[in-house]
PDB file of C-alpha atoms in Angstrom:
ATOM      1  CA  MET A   1     -10.989  24.469 -32.452  1.00  0.00           C
ATOM      2  CA  LYS A   2     -10.067  20.683 -32.267  1.00  0.00           C
ATOM      3  CA  LYS A   3      -7.633  19.498 -34.759  1.00  0.00           C
ATOM      4  CA  LYS A   4      -8.651  16.542 -36.880  1.00  0.00           C
ATOM      5  CA  THR A   5      -6.252  13.423 -37.019  1.00  0.00           C
ATOM      6  CA  ASN A   6      -6.067  10.750 -39.251  1.00  0.00           C
ATOM      7  CA  GLU A   7      -5.977   8.252 -36.629  1.00  0.00           C
ATOM      8  CA  LYS A   8      -9.343   6.074 -35.770  1.00  0.00           C
ATOM      9  CA  ARG A   9     -10.507   5.740 -32.343  1.00  0.00           C
ATOM     10  CA  ASN A  10     -10.550   2.012 -31.238  1.00  0.00           C
ATOM     11  CA  PRO A  11     -14.340   1.193 -30.506  1.00  0.00           C
ATOM     12  CA  ASN A  12     -12.982  -1.476 -27.887  1.00  0.00           C
ATOM     13  CA  MET A  13     -10.791   1.048 -26.154  1.00  0.00           C
ATOM     14  CA  GLY A  14     -10.808   0.418 -22.375  1.00  0.00           C
ATOM     15  CA  GLN A  15     -11.812  -3.300 -22.836  1.00  0.00           C
ATOM     16  CA  ALA A  16      -8.192  -4.548 -23.072  1.00  0.00           C
ATOM     17  CA  GLN A  17      -7.463  -3.201 -19.642  1.00  0.00           C
ATOM     18  CA  GLN A  18     -10.773  -4.992 -18.150  1.00  0.00           C
ATOM     19  CA  ALA A  19      -9.377  -8.245 -19.593  1.00  0.00           C
ATOM     20  CA  LYS A  20      -6.011  -7.591 -18.273  1.00  0.00           C
ATOM     21  CA  ASN A  21      -7.609  -7.168 -14.667  1.00  0.00           C
ATOM     22  CA  ASP A  22      -9.558 -10.427 -15.077  1.00  0.00           C
ATOM     23  CA  SER A  23      -6.369 -12.340 -15.995  1.00  0.00           C
ATOM     24  CA  PRO A  24      -4.918 -14.793 -13.286  1.00  0.00           C
ATOM     25  CA  LEU A  25      -1.713 -13.275 -13.626  1.00  0.00           C
ATOM     26  CA  HIS A  26      -3.221  -9.912 -12.758  1.00  0.00           C
ATOM     27  CA  GLU A  27      -4.939 -11.587  -9.333  1.00  0.00           C
ATOM     28  CA  GLN A  28      -1.598 -13.000  -8.610  1.00  0.00           C
ATOM     29  CA  CYS A  29       0.374  -9.729  -8.899  1.00  0.00           C
ATOM     30  CA  THR A  30      -2.405  -7.931  -6.884  1.00  0.00           C
ATOM     31  CA  THR A  31      -2.044 -10.629  -4.241  1.00  0.00           C
ATOM     32  CA  ILE A  32       1.737 -10.261  -4.176  1.00  0.00           C
ATOM     33  CA  LEU A  33       1.672  -6.440  -3.812  1.00  0.00           C
ATOM     34  CA  SER A  34      -1.208  -6.752  -1.157  1.00  0.00           C
ATOM     35  CA  SER A  35       1.044  -9.198   0.643  1.00  0.00           C
ATOM     36  CA  ASN A  36       4.146  -6.951   0.573  1.00  0.00           C
ATOM     37  CA  GLN A  37       1.820  -3.906   1.881  1.00  0.00           C
ATOM     38  CA  ASN A  38       0.628  -6.133   4.732  1.00  0.00           C
ATOM     39  CA  GLU A  39       4.469  -7.126   5.598  1.00  0.00           C
ATOM     40  CA  ASN A  40       5.217  -3.425   5.526  1.00  0.00           C
ATOM     41  CA  PHE A  41       2.129  -2.531   7.706  1.00  0.00           C
ATOM     42  CA  VAL A  42       3.046  -5.306  10.153  1.00  0.00           C
ATOM     43  CA  GLU A  43       6.717  -3.939  10.426  1.00  0.00           C
ATOM     44  CA  ILE A  44       5.375  -0.441  10.915  1.00  0.00           C
ATOM     45  CA  GLU A  45       3.235  -1.727  13.753  1.00  0.00           C
ATOM     46  CA  LYS A  46       5.833  -3.579  15.307  1.00  0.00           C
ATOM     47  CA  GLU A  47       8.070  -0.407  15.370  1.00  0.00           C
ATOM     48  CA  LYS A  48       5.313   1.489  16.682  1.00  0.00           C
ATOM     49  CA  THR A  49       4.663  -0.814  19.601  1.00  0.00           C
ATOM     50  CA  ILE A  50       8.405  -0.833  20.570  1.00  0.00           C
ATOM     51  CA  ALA A  51       8.468   2.837  20.411  1.00  0.00           C
ATOM     52  CA  LEU A  52       5.335   2.891  22.756  1.00  0.00           C
ATOM     53  CA  ILE A  53       6.822   0.448  25.152  1.00  0.00           C
ATOM     54  CA  ASN A  54      10.276   2.309  25.184  1.00  0.00           C
ATOM     55  CA  ALA A  55       8.517   5.633  25.894  1.00  0.00           C
ATOM     56  CA  TRP A  56       6.462   4.089  28.609  1.00  0.00           C
ATOM     57  CA  GLU A  57       9.553   2.349  30.221  1.00  0.00           C
ATOM     58  CA  GLU A  58      11.365   6.094  30.166  1.00  0.00           C
ATOM     59  CA  ASN A  59       8.364   7.526  31.878  1.00  0.00           C
ATOM     60  CA  GLU A  60       8.315   5.025  34.509  1.00  0.00           C
ATOM     61  CA  LYS A  61      11.983   5.515  35.150  1.00  0.00           C
ATOM     62  CA  ALA A  62      11.312   9.403  35.331  1.00  0.00           C
ATOM     63  CA  LYS A  63       8.554   8.726  37.898  1.00  0.00           C
ATOM     64  CA  ALA A  64      10.727   6.452  39.911  1.00  0.00           C
ATOM     65  CA  ARG A  65      13.702   9.167  39.843  1.00  0.00           C
ATOM     66  CA  THR A  66      11.080  12.147  41.121  1.00  0.00           C
ATOM     67  CA  LYS A  67       9.819  10.064  44.040  1.00  0.00           C
TER      68      LYS A  67
END
């Protein structure tokens, strides 16, 4: 059984969020967040590439030692 409350529901509920999403400030914040995520992604990709190169070099050294 639901409790009745004296609070009235806002008929425009959810529209304020939509207005915020359409604001230039929201767009700017989204761009900044995307930029930070891209920078993090680029840094991770660099680290992965360096790790692969180091692994390849170690593999080549091991091959040379076994010959």
